Structures are given as structure tokens and as C-alpha cells.
Amino acid sequence: MSNLLKRLDANPLITPDVIGPSRPDFEVVCTLNPAAIRVGEETLLLVRVGERPIAEAGEVATVLFDADAGEPKIIRLRRDDPDLDARDPRAVTYKGEGLLTSLSHIRVARSRDGIHFRFDPSPAIFPSEPSEAYGCEDPRVVCLDGRYYVQYVIASTLGVGTSLAVTDDFRTFQKLGIIFPPPWNKDVAIFPEKVGGSYVCRHRPYKGYLNRPSIWTAYSPDLLCWGRHGATLSPKPGTWQGERVGSGAPPIRTDAGWLDIYHGADESGRYCLGAMLTDLERPERLICHSSRPVLEPQADYERTGFYGNCVFSNGLVALPDGTLTVYYGAADRICAAAVTTVEEMIAAARDEL
Amino acid sequence: MSNLLKRLDANPLITPDVIGPSRPDFEVVCTLNPAAIRVGEETLLLVRVGERPIAEAGEVATVLFDADAGEPKIIRLRRDDPDLDARDPRAVTYKGEGLLTSLSHIRVARSRDGIHFRFDPSPAIFPSEPSEAYGCEDPRVVCLDGRYYVQYVIASTLGVGTSLAVTDDFRTFQKLGIIFPPPWNKDVAIFPEKVGGSYVCRHRPYKGYLNRPSIWTAYSPDLLCWGRHGATLSPKPGTWQGERVGSGAPPIRTDAGWLDIYHGADESGRYCLGAMLTDLERPERLICHSSRPVLEPQADYERTGFYGNCVFSNGLVALPDGTLTVYYGAADRICAAAVTTVEEMIAAARDEL
């Protein structure tokens, strides 16, 4: 068992019961996959909050955002309907069309100590576009040129992609549009500074029939248009990252290279975290990656939940002393955190531990 | 039967037997899907040429480009090998990994009359990068700022994407890198002029589990980085374009809007051509599309070949009098052409014919 990251004793930090739904006939079913950033004296998490209509006995109730009507649309289906396939807890199929079982938005939670969080009363980023009909999910946040940019996943019948929003105060957010289009590109993490005069990001296009899902790197002149794509890390069949890899929080500049704490899943769908280093001047070029995970699902809240055996990080806070607090979603249901240091993660990426 | 386009009597215009292979132990198996442009007194086609090693009895011979060695690598497999699945004529699967059955490059063919073509002796764009190991395919060409830009499909174990090259003389071509990354984005067609100060293109990201493959529109400041993605046309289940749609040649500016002659395939995999109009100032916005095809596979050379029942266009030549010569690949094996007018295609897009 490979667990270099030390879980906080206070875990889980955020659970669905600590936050009220956005309307009284809904219930919050998951609070997961937080972006994280330190602003002044506060640690801010941007938490994905998944809600669904409260179901009656014998039915499946789900919801999507109807952009034409400007409000959520509730869908109630009989569990014994022969056109319904409800075996996956995350998505149902009805008459051949996919529907997610919950609608996610993004909510800000604030803390002085990085452990005890209080939610803002209203959503930060809520579906409003046709491309967001199935929700706004899994954000990353980065500070660039004095403003805060949020990369968040969008889902609809067009597929799953990534959009960008900007905020100056974490109260009001302006949507800037789709930066990586559907049908399937997520795990977009923009670097905290330009490299060679350009903005840089990781992304994870998914999935053709010749490839396994890989981490790619791209460049941009303006944060809106992305190109100069290069493949950075591909899955290693038969290992903990055999089926897919995807980026985590924005990479951290270190003397040893850009440090990423990323996720990988094996062929059974078990999600772990790993560490990798890439070239400072050409961050699409891999230097090394950990051959063992730095965090594996082990705690009860990581093994059992909405999607079990899963740790997934898209936010961390780095202190000037080299301490890293890695926030992560566990079992697609709750938020937890674990601590390590930059030095330790560099050693892990080099397989020196 | 819906065939507004009039096939040339000289069809097929180009067949695999008119061109020699790039080396004596290879054979040319397909000459298809040409880009087209009028330059001075000449019509130029950029033809996808697929080659494979000549196979011995009882074997399947295929080839990929080994970027490390800088040359093609030949792979010979016994037909009775239990690890081999060779049922698809376009691709085999060996020990679970996909391999294409031919390696494509792009060759220039020249004509004075647009009907009788002569090939240049050497390839224009040949695989050289790891991302091109399985070939360079299906080009589009557009003239911008006095230079000629070629968008061409790349294939490798990373998947299928689209790269850009530039030429001034159609003799030497400079590769500019990946503009739409693998694993699956092709049918990229850059517009012949800027719109609202930005370059514009169509693209076709493929494929998630919530969507059917759709035509998207994107913008760029520099032709290398693309963003501001918007969905333009999605498949219409149960029709001739029920399973997928994808762009053709660069769109044509008309008073009625941007005119695209695009392809659609139905659920059985039969490819036809259609016409659509989009907004001049916001070309991601659909005005209308033809509810019936403007060209359906009907001729012998369209019904039978490498992949039968397929007409696919990525090049056309528009004359000042409004005449359009639409070049197309038929059955993934040969090049053909058909003529129409801008006026007729606008009427087709409006369902007025």
C-alpha cells in the first residue's frame, strides 16, 4: 500500500449533509472534487455540488437545466420502465439517451485554517447554457494577471467539454465560453504563469479507438484559444494508471521541473494519485513520473460512496515553506485533504521513495 | 434518389493504377479524398494516396511510419494468426491494438481543365512525426494572406487529429503542428477569410457517450490556437445524416450566408453530401440545411471499393460565374467530380428544390 500523502484527521472535510439544496424539493447527494486557492487569509474551495429531485418510491428522479426555459427541468421515470437502464449510479439510459442522475453546480466554501469550511449561501457557477444542461463540474482555479480563472467541466447532449470563467472576488463570476469542446475533453488545468510568452495548460482529450486517454499540453495567446498540442503522459497498461491519466490542480513550478499531482485509473476503474515532473521550458516534455501511487483509496470514505475506490484531486494549496495541502474528492461523494511537501513529491516522481 | 450534383462523364478522374508507389515493394491501394484549389491557370488536387507492402500469399502486410528510425516499418502477419482480426478492410486488430491496413501520404496532382490530372513525382506531405505514424490523410486547402494552408488528418496510437501545414508554391510544405489534438478530431476546414477579425474553421470532435458526432465552429487569432467553440449542426436520427455529420471543403461566402457542402452518414454507415447555410457574421449559427442529400452513392465506383456506399468531399473549385466543381472521394478508393452552381446549392440548403 502506497500512501505518501498524510490524510487529515478531520477527514472527511465536507459531506453532502452540511449544505442545503438550491430548492426545497431537491436533495444534495454529493459535494466533491474541489478546486482550491489561498486568497489573503482564507483558503477557498470551489466545490462541485450535485443535487437531484427527491424521488418518490418506485421512481428515478433526475434533472437537467433547460436553457430555453432558464430553469431546471425535472424528469421522473418508473424504475420498472423497460426503456430505463439505471444500473450506473452516475447516469441512467432512457430510450437509448443518456441522462445524469444529478445536476451539479459549483459553490464556494471558505476557511481560515484550511480544515473547517463554511459554504457561501448561493451557487458560484450554475448551468445557464445549452452546453451546460447536465451540469457544471470539477473546477480548477488559477490566478493570472491578478484575476482568478476557473476551468470547469460542462456536460450536455453535445457531450462533455471544458469552459472558462473569471472572477475578481469569488462572489460574481463571468462565463467566457468553451475552451475545450465536447464531446469529451476535461481535466483542463491552466498553469499559474506563462511559459515562453504563452499561457499553458494540461488537458485530457478522450477517447478514440487507437488510444488510451492521455494527458496533453497546449499553449494559448489569450486563454480562450488553445493550440500547439503535445502528448505528455499516456497510461501504462497493467499498472495503477493502466486505463487513463488526467491532470489535477495547476502544476507547481519547482527547480526540478513543473510538478503535477495527477490521477490515474487502472483497468478496473480504481482511481489513485501520482506525481510527475515535466520540463520547465517545454512542459509538454515528461521528465519522470511515480511508478507507484502517492495516494490510493483506502479509507472508508474513499472506498465506498457514489463511485467507490476513487481519490481524485483538482485543487491544492502550496505554502511558501513547501508544504502542500492536497484537497481531493473521495468516492465521488465527499471532500477530503492530505498533506505532503514539494520535496517529497519530487522524490516520489523520481521513484526515490 | 436525390442527386442534384451532375457527375462528370470522365469519372472516375483518378484511380490507384495511375500513380506509382513511393518504393518498389509497395502498391498503391487508394487515391481518394482530394483537397482542391485553383492557382493561376491550374487546378490543383491534394490527393490522399494510400500504400501498403505487397503481401505474400496467406499473410496480411501493413506498414506504419517509425519516427525514431525516420522510415516506414513493415509488419507482416499470418492470416491464420489467432491474435489477428482482419475483418475490416481499413484496419486490423492485432493483440488488441489497432493498425491501419495502409499508410497514407498526400500528393499534388495538376490539371489545366480540372478533369485530366498529372501527379507530381514525389509526396507533398509524408509522415514524419510520432503523431503521424499511421499516416497523413484527407486534406483541406485554403488561401489566406497570400499563403496556402493545408489542414490534414494525422493518425497514430495517440488517435486521430488534425495538423496544419503551409506552402507558397505547392512544391515545399512546412509543417506547423497539431491544431486539433487526437484522439479524434478531423473534418477541419478553415474559412477563406477572417470573420469579425478572427480566423474561423469547422471541426468535428468525435465521440463521447452522450452525443452524436456534430459539426462545430471555432475561432483563432493565429491559425494555430483555436477556441470560442460553438456547435453548428448535429445529426438527425433516422435520416440520411442520422449518425454523423462533418464539414467538406472550406465554406463559400454567398449573399445568403456561408455555404457548406458537407457529408453525413446514416446509421448504416452510408455517406452522402448535403448543403447548409450559416450566418455570415456568426458562422457557428445554422440558418438551414438540405433535408435530402445533394449527392448519394449511386455509381459503381461509389458503391464498391475500399469502403462502399460512400461519397466524401473535402475540396471544390468555385468559378466567378457561380459554377462549382465538387471533387470527392468515392468508396474510399478513387477521386471523382460533379458540378453544380452556388445558386442551386443555396436552393438545396433551403429545401426549395
Short mmCIF file of C-alpha atoms in Angstrom, two decimals, chain A:
data_model
loop_
_atom_site.label_atom_id
_atom_site.label_comp_id
_atom_site.label_asym_id
_atom_site.label_seq_id
_atom_site.Cartn_x
_atom_site.Cartn_y
_atom_site.Cartn_z
CA MET A 1 0.00 0.00 0.00
CA SER A 2 1.46 3.25 -1.19
CA ASN A 3 0.29 6.39 0.61
CA LEU A 4 2.90 9.13 0.80
CA LEU A 5 0.20 11.75 1.37
CA LYS A 6 -0.90 12.01 5.03
CA ARG A 7 -4.66 12.24 5.40
CA LEU A 8 -6.00 14.93 7.75
CA ASP A 9 -7.50 13.58 10.98
CA ALA A 10 -10.51 15.82 10.30
CA ASN A 11 -11.41 13.94 7.09
CA PRO A 12 -13.92 13.98 5.53
CA LEU A 13 -13.88 17.77 5.49
CA ILE A 14 -17.11 18.35 3.56
CA THR A 15 -20.08 16.00 3.22
CA PRO A 16 -23.42 16.46 1.42
CA ASP A 17 -25.36 16.97 4.66
CA VAL A 18 -23.58 20.24 5.54
CA ILE A 19 -25.14 22.18 2.68
CA GLY A 20 -28.74 22.88 1.84
CA PRO A 21 -30.11 22.22 -1.66
CA SER A 22 -30.74 25.10 -4.08
CA ARG A 23 -34.53 24.47 -3.79
CA PRO A 24 -36.66 22.63 -1.21
CA ASP A 25 -37.76 19.72 -3.44
CA PHE A 26 -34.09 18.79 -4.14
CA GLU A 27 -31.53 16.90 -2.10
CA VAL A 28 -27.75 17.29 -2.19
CA VAL A 29 -26.19 13.91 -3.00
CA CYS A 30 -22.51 14.78 -3.42
CA THR A 31 -20.03 17.53 -2.54
CA LEU A 32 -16.83 16.61 -4.31
CA ASN A 33 -13.77 17.43 -6.42
CA PRO A 34 -12.91 20.90 -5.10
CA ALA A 35 -10.67 23.48 -6.74
CA ALA A 36 -8.53 25.20 -4.09
CA ILE A 37 -6.72 28.51 -3.74
CA ARG A 38 -5.31 30.66 -0.96
CA VAL A 39 -6.58 34.28 -1.13
CA GLY A 40 -5.39 36.58 1.65
CA GLU A 41 -6.06 34.89 4.98
CA GLU A 42 -8.57 32.46 3.54
CA THR A 43 -8.46 29.08 1.83
CA LEU A 44 -11.23 28.93 -0.75
CA LEU A 45 -12.62 25.71 -2.17
CA LEU A 46 -14.80 25.67 -5.28
CA VAL A 47 -16.84 22.56 -4.59
CA ARG A 48 -18.88 20.60 -7.12
CA VAL A 49 -22.32 20.18 -5.55
CA GLY A 50 -24.59 17.52 -7.10
CA GLU A 51 -28.33 17.72 -6.47
CA ARG A 52 -31.35 15.77 -7.59
CA PRO A 53 -35.11 15.94 -7.09
CA ILE A 54 -36.32 13.93 -4.10
CA ALA A 55 -37.68 10.71 -5.62
CA GLU A 56 -40.94 9.02 -4.72
CA ALA A 57 -40.96 5.27 -4.03
CA GLY A 58 -40.54 3.19 -7.20
CA GLU A 59 -39.21 6.02 -9.36
CA VAL A 60 -35.92 7.50 -10.51
CA ALA A 61 -35.96 11.30 -10.44
CA THR A 62 -33.36 13.27 -12.33
CA VAL A 63 -32.94 16.79 -13.58
CA LEU A 64 -31.33 18.77 -16.37
CA PHE A 65 -31.07 22.51 -16.99
CA ASP A 66 -33.43 23.74 -19.71
CA ALA A 67 -31.57 26.73 -21.18
CA ASP A 68 -34.59 27.85 -23.23
CA ALA A 69 -36.82 27.96 -20.15
CA GLY A 70 -33.99 29.26 -17.96
CA GLU A 71 -34.62 26.76 -15.16
CA PRO A 72 -34.07 23.12 -14.17
CA LYS A 73 -36.37 20.54 -15.74
CA ILE A 74 -37.30 17.56 -13.55
CA ILE A 75 -37.65 14.10 -15.10
CA ARG A 76 -39.37 11.29 -13.18
CA LEU A 77 -39.14 7.72 -14.51
CA ARG A 78 -40.66 4.50 -13.18
CA ARG A 79 -37.97 2.09 -12.02
CA ASP A 80 -39.83 -0.78 -13.76
CA ASP A 81 -40.00 1.07 -17.11
CA PRO A 82 -38.50 -1.37 -19.65
CA ASP A 83 -36.91 1.57 -21.54
CA LEU A 84 -34.89 2.54 -18.43
CA ASP A 85 -31.38 1.29 -17.60
CA ALA A 86 -30.50 2.59 -14.11
CA ARG A 87 -27.61 0.27 -13.20
CA ASP A 88 -24.94 3.00 -13.14
CA PRO A 89 -25.45 5.27 -10.09
CA ARG A 90 -23.96 8.23 -12.01
CA ALA A 91 -26.04 8.06 -15.20
CA VAL A 92 -29.20 6.38 -16.47
CA THR A 93 -30.08 5.49 -20.04
CA TYR A 94 -33.67 6.08 -21.14
CA LYS A 95 -34.74 5.03 -24.65
CA GLY A 96 -31.09 4.96 -25.65
CA GLU A 97 -30.32 8.51 -24.49
CA GLY A 98 -28.01 9.16 -21.52
CA LEU A 99 -29.08 11.27 -18.54
CA LEU A 100 -27.01 12.07 -15.45
CA THR A 101 -28.66 11.22 -12.13
CA SER A 102 -27.78 14.57 -10.58
CA LEU A 103 -27.24 18.16 -11.73
CA SER A 104 -24.01 19.74 -10.50
CA HIS A 105 -23.20 23.37 -9.83
CA ILE A 106 -20.14 24.96 -8.23
CA ARG A 107 -20.23 26.57 -4.78
CA VAL A 108 -17.57 28.49 -2.85
CA ALA A 109 -16.58 27.28 0.64
CA ARG A 110 -14.29 29.41 2.83
CA SER A 111 -11.93 28.61 5.70
CA ARG A 112 -9.29 30.29 7.85
CA ASP A 113 -7.50 27.07 8.81
CA GLY A 114 -7.96 25.10 5.59
CA ILE A 115 -9.89 22.44 7.51
CA HIS A 116 -13.21 23.90 8.67
CA PHE A 117 -15.20 25.32 5.76
CA ARG A 118 -18.35 27.42 5.52
CA PHE A 119 -20.33 27.49 2.26
CA ASP A 120 -21.50 30.67 0.59
CA PRO A 121 -25.32 30.72 0.51
CA SER A 122 -25.76 30.70 -3.29
CA PRO A 123 -24.09 28.93 -6.22
CA ALA A 124 -20.97 30.46 -7.78
CA ILE A 125 -21.32 28.83 -11.20
CA PHE A 126 -24.69 27.37 -12.16
CA PRO A 127 -25.80 25.92 -15.53
CA SER A 128 -27.13 28.57 -17.91
CA GLU A 129 -26.08 27.46 -21.42
CA PRO A 130 -27.35 24.60 -23.61
CA SER A 131 -23.84 23.10 -23.33
CA GLU A 132 -24.32 23.01 -19.52
CA ALA A 133 -27.71 21.24 -19.49
CA TYR A 134 -26.32 18.30 -17.50
CA GLY A 135 -24.27 20.45 -15.15
CA CYS A 136 -21.09 22.34 -14.27
CA GLU A 137 -18.50 20.06 -12.66
CA ASP A 138 -14.91 19.51 -11.43
CA PRO A 139 -13.39 23.03 -11.45
CA ARG A 140 -9.76 24.12 -11.37
CA VAL A 141 -8.77 27.66 -10.35
CA VAL A 142 -5.65 29.69 -11.10
CA CYS A 143 -4.57 33.31 -10.52
CA LEU A 144 -3.20 35.03 -13.66
CA ASP A 145 -2.57 38.71 -14.22
CA GLY A 146 -4.34 39.47 -10.92
CA ARG A 147 -7.61 37.74 -11.86
CA TYR A 148 -8.94 34.29 -10.95
CA TYR A 149 -9.78 31.92 -13.81
CA VAL A 150 -11.96 28.85 -13.27
CA GLN A 151 -11.80 25.96 -15.74
CA TYR A 152 -14.93 23.86 -15.24
CA VAL A 153 -16.38 20.81 -16.91
CA ILE A 154 -19.64 21.16 -18.85
CA ALA A 155 -22.00 18.33 -19.81
CA SER A 156 -24.98 18.13 -22.17
CA THR A 157 -26.31 16.04 -25.04
CA LEU A 158 -23.40 17.54 -27.04
CA GLY A 159 -21.04 15.69 -24.71
CA VAL A 160 -18.54 16.70 -22.05
CA GLY A 161 -16.16 19.65 -22.50
CA THR A 162 -14.48 22.44 -20.55
CA SER A 163 -15.45 26.11 -20.21
CA LEU A 164 -13.70 29.09 -18.63
CA ALA A 165 -14.99 31.67 -16.15
CA VAL A 166 -13.27 34.60 -14.47
CA THR A 167 -13.79 36.31 -11.11
CA ASP A 168 -12.10 39.07 -9.15
CA ASP A 169 -13.81 38.49 -5.80
CA PHE A 170 -15.23 34.93 -5.75
CA ARG A 171 -18.71 36.50 -5.47
CA THR A 172 -19.53 37.19 -9.11
CA PHE A 173 -18.28 35.02 -11.95
CA GLN A 174 -18.27 35.85 -15.66
CA LYS A 175 -18.52 32.94 -18.11
CA LEU A 176 -16.06 33.24 -21.03
CA GLY A 177 -17.20 30.25 -23.11
CA ILE A 178 -16.00 26.81 -24.17
CA ILE A 179 -12.21 26.39 -24.31
CA PHE A 180 -12.08 22.62 -24.99
CA PRO A 181 -15.13 21.44 -26.87
CA PRO A 182 -17.29 18.41 -26.29
CA PRO A 183 -17.77 15.54 -26.81
CA TRP A 184 -15.07 14.64 -24.35
CA ASN A 185 -12.30 16.82 -23.00
CA LYS A 186 -11.88 17.52 -19.30
CA ASP A 187 -9.13 17.63 -16.67
CA VAL A 188 -8.05 21.05 -18.00
CA ALA A 189 -5.54 22.76 -15.68
CA ILE A 190 -4.05 26.12 -16.66
CA PHE A 191 -0.52 26.83 -15.41
CA PRO A 192 -0.05 29.67 -12.85
CA GLU A 193 2.35 31.60 -15.13
CA LYS A 194 3.20 31.94 -18.82
CA VAL A 195 5.93 29.77 -20.33
CA GLY A 196 7.87 31.21 -23.26
CA GLY A 197 5.39 34.07 -23.52
CA SER A 198 2.29 31.87 -23.80
CA TYR A 199 -0.31 30.58 -21.41
CA VAL A 200 -0.07 26.81 -20.94
CA CYS A 201 -2.49 24.11 -19.83
CA ARG A 202 -2.92 20.39 -19.44
CA HIS A 203 -5.97 18.75 -20.99
CA ARG A 204 -7.26 15.24 -21.50
CA PRO A 205 -8.99 14.53 -24.81
CA TYR A 206 -10.97 11.28 -24.57
CA LYS A 207 -11.29 8.84 -26.42
CA GLY A 208 -10.58 7.32 -29.84
CA TYR A 209 -10.27 3.69 -30.79
CA LEU A 210 -6.48 3.69 -31.26
CA ASN A 211 -5.51 5.28 -27.93
CA ARG A 212 -5.82 5.23 -24.16
CA PRO A 213 -6.78 8.57 -22.52
CA SER A 214 -3.61 10.65 -22.09
CA ILE A 215 -2.50 13.97 -20.57
CA TRP A 216 -1.84 16.57 -23.29
CA THR A 217 -0.27 20.02 -23.03
CA ALA A 218 -1.37 23.06 -25.08
CA TYR A 219 -0.48 26.76 -25.39
CA SER A 220 -2.57 29.90 -25.81
CA PRO A 221 -2.05 33.60 -26.54
CA ASP A 222 -5.26 34.71 -24.77
CA LEU A 223 -6.60 31.86 -22.53
CA LEU A 224 -9.53 31.39 -24.96
CA CYS A 225 -7.86 29.78 -28.00
CA TRP A 226 -5.57 26.77 -27.50
CA GLY A 227 -3.10 25.04 -29.80
CA ARG A 228 0.45 23.67 -30.20
CA HIS A 229 -0.79 20.42 -28.68
CA GLY A 230 1.70 17.85 -27.43
CA ALA A 231 1.16 14.49 -25.71
CA THR A 232 2.77 14.42 -22.26
CA LEU A 233 1.83 11.22 -20.39
CA SER A 234 -0.03 8.12 -21.58
CA PRO A 235 -1.41 5.25 -19.48
CA LYS A 236 0.86 2.31 -18.64
CA PRO A 237 -1.20 -0.87 -19.17
CA GLY A 238 -1.14 -3.30 -16.26
CA THR A 239 -0.21 -0.65 -13.67
CA TRP A 240 -2.21 1.56 -11.30
CA GLN A 241 -2.51 4.03 -14.24
CA GLY A 242 -3.26 1.40 -16.88
CA GLU A 243 -6.51 2.73 -18.32
CA ARG A 244 -6.36 6.56 -18.13
CA VAL A 245 -4.46 9.50 -16.70
CA GLY A 246 -5.59 13.11 -16.24
CA SER A 247 -4.22 16.28 -14.70
CA GLY A 248 -5.01 17.53 -11.19
CA ALA A 249 -4.55 21.04 -9.82
CA PRO A 250 -2.49 23.62 -11.77
CA PRO A 251 1.15 22.44 -11.91
CA ILE A 252 3.69 23.89 -9.45
CA ARG A 253 6.97 25.41 -10.63
CA THR A 254 9.96 23.80 -8.85
CA ASP A 255 13.69 23.78 -9.55
CA ALA A 256 13.31 20.16 -10.67
CA GLY A 257 10.62 20.99 -13.25
CA TRP A 258 6.87 21.51 -13.28
CA LEU A 259 5.32 19.27 -10.61
CA ASP A 260 1.89 17.75 -11.31
CA ILE A 261 -0.12 15.71 -8.84
CA TYR A 262 -2.38 13.88 -11.29
CA HIS A 263 -4.80 10.98 -11.27
CA GLY A 264 -4.63 7.61 -12.93
CA ALA A 265 -7.13 4.76 -13.11
CA ASP A 266 -6.42 1.10 -13.75
CA GLU A 267 -8.40 -1.27 -15.94
CA SER A 268 -10.83 -1.94 -13.06
CA GLY A 269 -11.65 1.78 -12.74
CA ARG A 270 -9.79 2.36 -9.44
CA TYR A 271 -8.54 5.98 -9.19
CA CYS A 272 -5.25 6.88 -7.45
CA LEU A 273 -2.98 9.96 -7.39
CA GLY A 274 0.57 10.12 -8.76
CA ALA A 275 3.31 12.73 -9.21
CA MET A 276 5.16 13.76 -12.37
CA LEU A 277 7.81 16.26 -13.40
CA THR A 278 7.98 17.99 -16.78
CA ASP A 279 10.46 20.32 -18.43
CA LEU A 280 10.32 23.93 -17.16
CA GLU A 281 10.72 25.50 -20.61
CA ARG A 282 8.81 22.83 -22.58
CA PRO A 283 6.24 21.49 -20.11
CA GLU A 284 4.80 19.07 -22.69
CA ARG A 285 8.02 17.06 -22.22
CA LEU A 286 7.87 14.44 -19.48
CA ILE A 287 10.91 14.08 -17.20
CA CYS A 288 9.61 11.32 -14.92
CA HIS A 289 6.54 10.06 -13.08
CA SER A 290 5.97 7.97 -9.97
CA SER A 291 5.69 4.27 -10.79
CA ARG A 292 3.58 3.82 -7.62
CA PRO A 293 0.65 5.97 -6.46
CA VAL A 294 1.20 8.71 -3.87
CA LEU A 295 -2.37 8.20 -2.62
CA GLU A 296 -4.58 5.14 -3.03
CA PRO A 297 -8.22 4.68 -1.96
CA GLN A 298 -8.00 3.09 1.46
CA ALA A 299 -10.18 4.98 3.97
CA ASP A 300 -13.83 4.02 4.19
CA TYR A 301 -14.91 7.33 2.64
CA GLU A 302 -12.62 6.60 -0.34
CA ARG A 303 -13.74 3.02 -0.85
CA THR A 304 -17.49 3.49 -0.57
CA GLY A 305 -19.73 6.27 -1.89
CA PHE A 306 -21.21 7.36 -5.20
CA TYR A 307 -18.34 5.83 -7.19
CA GLY A 308 -16.16 3.69 -4.91
CA ASN A 309 -12.40 3.15 -4.85
CA CYS A 310 -11.67 6.63 -6.06
CA VAL A 311 -9.45 9.53 -4.99
CA PHE A 312 -9.46 12.45 -7.43
CA SER A 313 -7.73 15.80 -6.92
CA ASN A 314 -8.20 19.06 -8.80
CA GLY A 315 -7.07 21.51 -6.12
CA LEU A 316 -4.17 22.05 -3.76
CA VAL A 317 -2.66 24.83 -1.67
CA ALA A 318 1.13 25.30 -1.62
CA LEU A 319 2.64 27.29 1.25
CA PRO A 320 5.94 29.20 0.94
CA ASP A 321 7.62 26.63 3.24
CA GLY A 322 6.98 23.86 0.69
CA THR A 323 4.01 22.30 2.47
CA LEU A 324 1.25 21.08 0.16
CA THR A 325 -2.34 20.52 1.22
CA VAL A 326 -3.90 18.35 -1.46
CA TYR A 327 -7.69 18.60 -1.49
CA TYR A 328 -9.47 15.72 -3.16
CA GLY A 329 -12.81 14.16 -3.87
CA ALA A 330 -13.31 10.68 -2.41
CA ALA A 331 -15.64 8.07 -3.90
CA ASP A 332 -17.29 10.88 -5.94
CA ARG A 333 -19.16 11.93 -2.79
CA ILE A 334 -17.16 14.00 -0.27
CA CYS A 335 -14.16 16.33 0.07
CA ALA A 336 -11.04 15.31 1.97
CA ALA A 337 -7.44 16.53 2.21
CA ALA A 338 -3.95 15.14 2.75
CA VAL A 339 -0.60 16.84 3.28
CA THR A 340 2.85 16.39 1.85
CA THR A 341 5.76 18.58 0.72
CA VAL A 342 7.09 19.68 -2.65
CA GLU A 343 10.35 17.91 -1.84
CA GLU A 344 8.59 14.62 -1.10
CA MET A 345 6.53 14.78 -4.30
CA ILE A 346 9.65 15.45 -6.39
CA ALA A 347 11.27 12.40 -4.82
CA ALA A 348 8.11 10.38 -5.49
CA ALA A 349 8.07 11.44 -9.15
CA ARG A 350 11.70 10.28 -9.38
CA ASP A 351 10.85 6.96 -7.69
CA GLU A 352 13.37 7.75 -4.95
CA LEU A 353 10.94 6.88 -2.13
#
